[in-house]
Amino acid sequence: MKALLDRARSFQRRVDFESGEYRRLAEGQYPEALFITCSDSRVIPALITGARPGEIFELRNAGNIVPPHGRKGASGEAATIEYALEVLGVQDIVVCGHSHCGAMGAIKSGDDLSALPGVDAWLQLARPRLAPVLDGATEDPRLPDVAKLNVVNQLAVLRSYPAARRRLDSGRLRLHGWYYEVDTGRVHELDEDGLFRVHAA
């Protein structure tokens, strides 16, 4: 923690706040995309994409899960998606899963999460859509396959949000599925044929 605190204290000296870039940030934000990913500390959207401050709007939670639209109770995820679309007008949303995901690993293994009731309740949102591959498989499914299917599933949930559906229907929104490999840095992109591929830069 001391190293983090020291870097925070020296941040103003390390960054050129006299430049026009940071002064413009104070005037408002105009991100290009909403980036929905896991809260895993090894997944850093700005590092992966090379985004500068103000370029991506981030939504992070365990398992990069999008709760169903209209679910009872307040939802930070629903509020963030709504704000990104209705106020910021983002034209792209990325749902990014990743390798070595603890949330997907827990679902895959059927871990007893009774000691973590909040985590268990949250992961219940993703479990039903993963059931076909988890319950019907003759062999134990691979964790990457579960994580990638979860990305596909969360994109489907996003399409059920009225604000997203309106923009998709009018061509004002594009959805992207990514799978990030923590140990290699490779980004696999979901293609129109439903397969994840690594594309050359």
PDB file of N, CA and C in Angstrom, residues 56-116:
ATOM      1  N   ILE A  56     -12.411   5.852 -22.521  1.00  0.00           N
ATOM      2  CA  ILE A  56     -13.316   4.720 -22.282  1.00  0.00           C
ATOM      3  C   ILE A  56     -14.029   4.904 -20.950  1.00  0.00           C
ATOM      4  N   PHE A  57     -15.287   4.500 -20.934  1.00  0.00           N
ATOM      5  CA  PHE A  57     -16.137   4.523 -19.746  1.00  0.00           C
ATOM      6  C   PHE A  57     -16.149   3.084 -19.238  1.00  0.00           C
ATOM      7  N   GLU A  58     -15.765   2.859 -17.995  1.00  0.00           N
ATOM      8  CA  GLU A  58     -15.566   1.499 -17.502  1.00  0.00           C
ATOM      9  C   GLU A  58     -16.681   1.037 -16.571  1.00  0.00           C
ATOM     10  N   LEU A  59     -17.040  -0.228 -16.719  1.00  0.00           N
ATOM     11  CA  LEU A  59     -17.965  -0.906 -15.809  1.00  0.00           C
ATOM     12  C   LEU A  59     -17.314  -2.230 -15.445  1.00  0.00           C
ATOM     13  N   ARG A  60     -17.005  -2.402 -14.166  1.00  0.00           N
ATOM     14  CA  ARG A  60     -16.292  -3.601 -13.746  1.00  0.00           C
ATOM     15  C   ARG A  60     -17.032  -4.279 -12.604  1.00  0.00           C
ATOM     16  N   ASN A  61     -17.128  -5.593 -12.691  1.00  0.00           N
ATOM     17  CA  ASN A  61     -17.705  -6.379 -11.607  1.00  0.00           C
ATOM     18  C   ASN A  61     -17.211  -7.819 -11.726  1.00  0.00           C
ATOM     19  N   ALA A  62     -17.490  -8.615 -10.722  1.00  0.00           N
ATOM     20  CA  ALA A  62     -17.069 -10.014 -10.740  1.00  0.00           C
ATOM     21  C   ALA A  62     -17.727 -10.741 -11.907  1.00  0.00           C
ATOM     22  N   GLY A  63     -16.927 -11.215 -12.843  1.00  0.00           N
ATOM     23  CA  GLY A  63     -17.439 -12.005 -13.956  1.00  0.00           C
ATOM     24  C   GLY A  63     -18.001 -11.224 -15.118  1.00  0.00           C
ATOM     25  N   ASN A  64     -17.749  -9.906 -15.175  1.00  0.00           N
ATOM     26  CA  ASN A  64     -18.272  -9.040 -16.257  1.00  0.00           C
ATOM     27  C   ASN A  64     -19.727  -9.384 -16.602  1.00  0.00           C
ATOM     28  N   ILE A  65     -20.561  -9.367 -15.568  1.00  0.00           N
ATOM     29  CA  ILE A  65     -21.963  -9.756 -15.706  1.00  0.00           C
ATOM     30  C   ILE A  65     -22.840  -8.529 -15.922  1.00  0.00           C
ATOM     31  N   VAL A  66     -23.788  -8.642 -16.850  1.00  0.00           N
ATOM     32  CA  VAL A  66     -24.790  -7.608 -17.091  1.00  0.00           C
ATOM     33  C   VAL A  66     -26.107  -8.121 -16.510  1.00  0.00           C
ATOM     34  N   PRO A  67     -26.630  -7.469 -15.480  1.00  0.00           N
ATOM     35  CA  PRO A  67     -27.882  -7.962 -14.893  1.00  0.00           C
ATOM     36  C   PRO A  67     -29.044  -7.772 -15.865  1.00  0.00           C
ATOM     37  N   PRO A  68     -30.052  -8.624 -15.807  1.00  0.00           N
ATOM     38  CA  PRO A  68     -31.191  -8.486 -16.713  1.00  0.00           C
ATOM     39  C   PRO A  68     -31.862  -7.130 -16.571  1.00  0.00           C
ATOM     40  N   HIS A  69     -32.335  -6.597 -17.682  1.00  0.00           N
ATOM     41  CA  HIS A  69     -33.027  -5.314 -17.645  1.00  0.00           C
ATOM     42  C   HIS A  69     -34.312  -5.448 -16.827  1.00  0.00           C
ATOM     43  N   GLY A  70     -34.604  -4.436 -16.014  1.00  0.00           N
ATOM     44  CA  GLY A  70     -35.828  -4.437 -15.237  1.00  0.00           C
ATOM     45  C   GLY A  70     -35.757  -5.217 -13.948  1.00  0.00           C
ATOM     46  N   ARG A  71     -34.570  -5.739 -13.624  1.00  0.00           N
ATOM     47  CA  ARG A  71     -34.408  -6.479 -12.368  1.00  0.00           C
ATOM     48  C   ARG A  71     -34.704  -5.552 -11.197  1.00  0.00           C
ATOM     49  N   LYS A  72     -35.427  -6.050 -10.201  1.00  0.00           N
ATOM     50  CA  LYS A  72     -35.825  -5.225  -9.058  1.00  0.00           C
ATOM     51  C   LYS A  72     -34.608  -4.760  -8.273  1.00  0.00           C
ATOM     52  N   GLY A  73     -34.742  -3.571  -7.711  1.00  0.00           N
ATOM     53  CA  GLY A  73     -33.678  -3.016  -6.891  1.00  0.00           C
ATOM     54  C   GLY A  73     -32.710  -2.178  -7.699  1.00  0.00           C
ATOM     55  N   ALA A  74     -31.993  -1.331  -7.001  1.00  0.00           N
ATOM     56  CA  ALA A  74     -31.005  -0.478  -7.654  1.00  0.00           C
ATOM     57  C   ALA A  74     -29.864  -1.327  -8.198  1.00  0.00           C
ATOM     58  N   SER A  75     -29.321  -0.914  -9.325  1.00  0.00           N
ATOM     59  CA  SER A  75     -28.212  -1.639  -9.943  1.00  0.00           C
ATOM     60  C   SER A  75     -27.207  -0.643 -10.510  1.00  0.00           C
ATOM     61  N   GLY A  76     -26.007  -0.700  -9.989  1.00  0.00           N
ATOM     62  CA  GLY A  76     -24.953   0.158 -10.521  1.00  0.00           C
ATOM     63  C   GLY A  76     -24.653  -0.163 -11.970  1.00  0.00           C
ATOM     64  N   GLU A  77     -24.764  -1.460 -12.316  1.00  0.00           N
ATOM     65  CA  GLU A  77     -24.504  -1.870 -13.694  1.00  0.00           C
ATOM     66  C   GLU A  77     -25.545  -1.267 -14.639  1.00  0.00           C
ATOM     67  N   ALA A  78     -26.832  -1.417 -14.291  1.00  0.00           N
ATOM     68  CA  ALA A  78     -27.900  -0.871 -15.141  1.00  0.00           C
ATOM     69  C   ALA A  78     -27.775   0.641 -15.254  1.00  0.00           C
ATOM     70  N   ALA A  79     -27.458   1.304 -14.154  1.00  0.00           N
ATOM     71  CA  ALA A  79     -27.313   2.753 -14.168  1.00  0.00           C
ATOM     72  C   ALA A  79     -26.155   3.178 -15.061  1.00  0.00           C
ATOM     73  N   THR A  80     -25.055   2.453 -15.001  1.00  0.00           N
ATOM     74  CA  THR A  80     -23.888   2.797 -15.819  1.00  0.00           C
ATOM     75  C   THR A  80     -24.179   2.600 -17.298  1.00  0.00           C
ATOM     76  N   ILE A  81     -24.837   1.505 -17.654  1.00  0.00           N
ATOM     77  CA  ILE A  81     -25.190   1.247 -19.048  1.00  0.00           C
ATOM     78  C   ILE A  81     -26.148   2.328 -19.554  1.00  0.00           C
ATOM     79  N   GLU A  82     -27.149   2.630 -18.767  1.00  0.00           N
ATOM     80  CA  GLU A  82     -28.126   3.661 -19.132  1.00  0.00           C
ATOM     81  C   GLU A  82     -27.445   5.010 -19.342  1.00  0.00           C
ATOM     82  N   TYR A  83     -26.569   5.379 -18.432  1.00  0.00           N
ATOM     83  CA  TYR A  83     -25.871   6.659 -18.525  1.00  0.00           C
ATOM     84  C   TYR A  83     -24.952   6.708 -19.750  1.00  0.00           C
ATOM     85  N   ALA A  84     -24.235   5.610 -19.966  1.00  0.00           N
ATOM     86  CA  ALA A  84     -23.318   5.556 -21.112  1.00  0.00           C
ATOM     87  C   ALA A  84     -24.061   5.755 -22.428  1.00  0.00           C
ATOM     88  N   LEU A  85     -25.239   5.152 -22.535  1.00  0.00           N
ATOM     89  CA  LEU A  85     -25.995   5.228 -23.784  1.00  0.00           C
ATOM     90  C   LEU A  85     -26.798   6.521 -23.899  1.00  0.00           C
ATOM     91  N   GLU A  86     -27.554   6.861 -22.860  1.00  0.00           N
ATOM     92  CA  GLU A  86     -28.489   7.974 -22.942  1.00  0.00           C
ATOM     93  C   GLU A  86     -27.845   9.339 -22.755  1.00  0.00           C
ATOM     94  N   VAL A  87     -26.794   9.405 -21.952  1.00  0.00           N
ATOM     95  CA  VAL A  87     -26.167  10.697 -21.665  1.00  0.00           C
ATOM     96  C   VAL A  87     -24.869  10.879 -22.449  1.00  0.00           C
ATOM     97  N   LEU A  88     -23.983   9.873 -22.368  1.00  0.00           N
ATOM     98  CA  LEU A  88     -22.684  10.001 -23.038  1.00  0.00           C
ATOM     99  C   LEU A  88     -22.751   9.648 -24.520  1.00  0.00           C
ATOM    100  N   GLY A  89     -23.754   8.899 -24.905  1.00  0.00           N
ATOM    101  CA  GLY A  89     -23.919   8.561 -26.319  1.00  0.00           C
ATOM    102  C   GLY A  89     -22.830   7.676 -26.886  1.00  0.00           C
ATOM    103  N   VAL A  90     -22.312   6.745 -26.083  1.00  0.00           N
ATOM    104  CA  VAL A  90     -21.269   5.863 -26.609  1.00  0.00           C
ATOM    105  C   VAL A  90     -21.834   5.052 -27.781  1.00  0.00           C
ATOM    106  N   GLN A  91     -20.999   4.791 -28.756  1.00  0.00           N
ATOM    107  CA  GLN A  91     -21.434   4.065 -29.951  1.00  0.00           C
ATOM    108  C   GLN A  91     -20.901   2.642 -29.989  1.00  0.00           C
ATOM    109  N   ASP A  92     -20.069   2.295 -29.022  1.00  0.00           N
ATOM    110  CA  ASP A  92     -19.513   0.949 -28.951  1.00  0.00           C
ATOM    111  C   ASP A  92     -19.531   0.474 -27.508  1.00  0.00           C
ATOM    112  N   ILE A  93     -19.908  -0.802 -27.323  1.00  0.00           N
ATOM    113  CA  ILE A  93     -19.804  -1.435 -26.007  1.00  0.00           C
ATOM    114  C   ILE A  93     -18.995  -2.717 -26.170  1.00  0.00           C
ATOM    115  N   VAL A  94     -17.991  -2.861 -25.339  1.00  0.00           N
ATOM    116  CA  VAL A  94     -17.157  -4.065 -25.317  1.00  0.00           C
ATOM    117  C   VAL A  94     -17.473  -4.837 -24.040  1.00  0.00           C
ATOM    118  N   VAL A  95     -17.778  -6.117 -24.174  1.00  0.00           N
ATOM    119  CA  VAL A  95     -17.841  -7.006 -23.014  1.00  0.00           C
ATOM    120  C   VAL A  95     -16.591  -7.876 -23.098  1.00  0.00           C
ATOM    121  N   CYS A  96     -15.737  -7.776 -22.092  1.00  0.00           N
ATOM    122  CA  CYS A  96     -14.434  -8.448 -22.130  1.00  0.00           C
ATOM    123  C   CYS A  96     -14.302  -9.442 -20.980  1.00  0.00           C
ATOM    124  N   GLY A  97     -14.295 -10.731 -21.321  1.00  0.00           N
ATOM    125  CA  GLY A  97     -13.981 -11.772 -20.358  1.00  0.00           C
ATOM    126  C   GLY A  97     -12.484 -12.016 -20.348  1.00  0.00           C
ATOM    127  N   HIS A  98     -12.028 -12.903 -19.488  1.00  0.00           N
ATOM    128  CA  HIS A  98     -10.574 -13.114 -19.433  1.00  0.00           C
ATOM    129  C   HIS A  98     -10.233 -14.504 -18.925  1.00  0.00           C
ATOM    130  N   SER A  99      -8.998 -14.877 -19.183  1.00  0.00           N
ATOM    131  CA  SER A  99      -8.484 -16.161 -18.704  1.00  0.00           C
ATOM    132  C   SER A  99      -8.305 -16.106 -17.189  1.00  0.00           C
ATOM    133  N   HIS A 100      -8.233 -17.255 -16.570  1.00  0.00           N
ATOM    134  CA  HIS A 100      -7.975 -17.371 -15.135  1.00  0.00           C
ATOM    135  C   HIS A 100      -9.011 -16.610 -14.297  1.00  0.00           C
ATOM    136  N   CYS A 101     -10.247 -16.568 -14.774  1.00  0.00           N
ATOM    137  CA  CYS A 101     -11.302 -15.804 -14.097  1.00  0.00           C
ATOM    138  C   CYS A 101     -11.849 -16.586 -12.898  1.00  0.00           C
ATOM    139  N   GLY A 102     -11.711 -16.021 -11.715  1.00  0.00           N
ATOM    140  CA  GLY A 102     -12.184 -16.684 -10.514  1.00  0.00           C
ATOM    141  C   GLY A 102     -13.693 -16.858 -10.486  1.00  0.00           C
ATOM    142  N   ALA A 103     -14.424 -15.872 -10.992  1.00  0.00           N
ATOM    143  CA  ALA A 103     -15.888 -15.955 -10.996  1.00  0.00           C
ATOM    144  C   ALA A 103     -16.359 -17.097 -11.889  1.00  0.00           C
ATOM    145  N   MET A 104     -15.807 -17.166 -13.100  1.00  0.00           N
ATOM    146  CA  MET A 104     -16.201 -18.236 -14.017  1.00  0.00           C
ATOM    147  C   MET A 104     -15.702 -19.591 -13.520  1.00  0.00           C
ATOM    148  N   GLY A 105     -14.537 -19.582 -12.867  1.00  0.00           N
ATOM    149  CA  GLY A 105     -14.010 -20.821 -12.302  1.00  0.00           C
ATOM    150  C   GLY A 105     -14.917 -21.368 -11.209  1.00  0.00           C
ATOM    151  N   ALA A 106     -15.461 -20.467 -10.388  1.00  0.00           N
ATOM    152  CA  ALA A 106     -16.360 -20.894  -9.321  1.00  0.00           C
ATOM    153  C   ALA A 106     -17.642 -21.488  -9.882  1.00  0.00           C
ATOM    154  N   ILE A 107     -18.171 -20.870 -10.945  1.00  0.00           N
ATOM    155  CA  ILE A 107     -19.385 -21.399 -11.573  1.00  0.00           C
ATOM    156  C   ILE A 107     -19.093 -22.749 -12.213  1.00  0.00           C
ATOM    157  N   LYS A 108     -17.985 -22.828 -12.925  1.00  0.00           N
ATOM    158  CA  LYS A 108     -17.605 -24.067 -13.615  1.00  0.00           C
ATOM    159  C   LYS A 108     -17.442 -25.222 -12.627  1.00  0.00           C
ATOM    160  N   SER A 109     -16.811 -24.955 -11.498  1.00  0.00           N
ATOM    161  CA  SER A 109     -16.521 -26.006 -10.524  1.00  0.00           C
ATOM    162  C   SER A 109     -17.672 -26.275  -9.580  1.00  0.00           C
ATOM    163  N   GLY A 110     -18.690 -25.422  -9.614  1.00  0.00           N
ATOM    164  CA  GLY A 110     -19.796 -25.589  -8.688  1.00  0.00           C
ATOM    165  C   GLY A 110     -19.382 -25.374  -7.251  1.00  0.00           C
ATOM    166  N   ASP A 111     -18.481 -24.428  -7.023  1.00  0.00           N
ATOM    167  CA  ASP A 111     -17.965 -24.173  -5.681  1.00  0.00           C
ATOM    168  C   ASP A 111     -19.082 -23.829  -4.699  1.00  0.00           C
ATOM    169  N   ASP A 112     -18.903 -24.263  -3.459  1.00  0.00           N
ATOM    170  CA  ASP A 112     -19.817 -23.891  -2.387  1.00  0.00           C
ATOM    171  C   ASP A 112     -19.471 -22.467  -1.951  1.00  0.00           C
ATOM    172  N   LEU A 113     -20.367 -21.529  -2.258  1.00  0.00           N
ATOM    173  CA  LEU A 113     -20.115 -20.129  -1.938  1.00  0.00           C
ATOM    174  C   LEU A 113     -21.003 -19.641  -0.794  1.00  0.00           C
ATOM    175  N   SER A 114     -21.453 -20.572   0.046  1.00  0.00           N
ATOM    176  CA  SER A 114     -22.355 -20.195   1.135  1.00  0.00           C
ATOM    177  C   SER A 114     -21.695 -19.215   2.108  1.00  0.00           C
ATOM    178  N   ALA A 115     -20.376 -19.236   2.195  1.00  0.00           N
ATOM    179  CA  ALA A 115     -19.675 -18.290   3.060  1.00  0.00           C
ATOM    180  C   ALA A 115     -19.546 -16.912   2.406  1.00  0.00           C
ATOM    181  N   LEU A 116     -19.896 -16.847   1.119  1.00  0.00           N
ATOM    182  CA  LEU A 116     -19.839 -15.588   0.366  1.00  0.00           C
ATOM    183  C   LEU A 116     -21.209 -15.344  -0.276  1.00  0.00           C
TER     184      LEU A 116
END
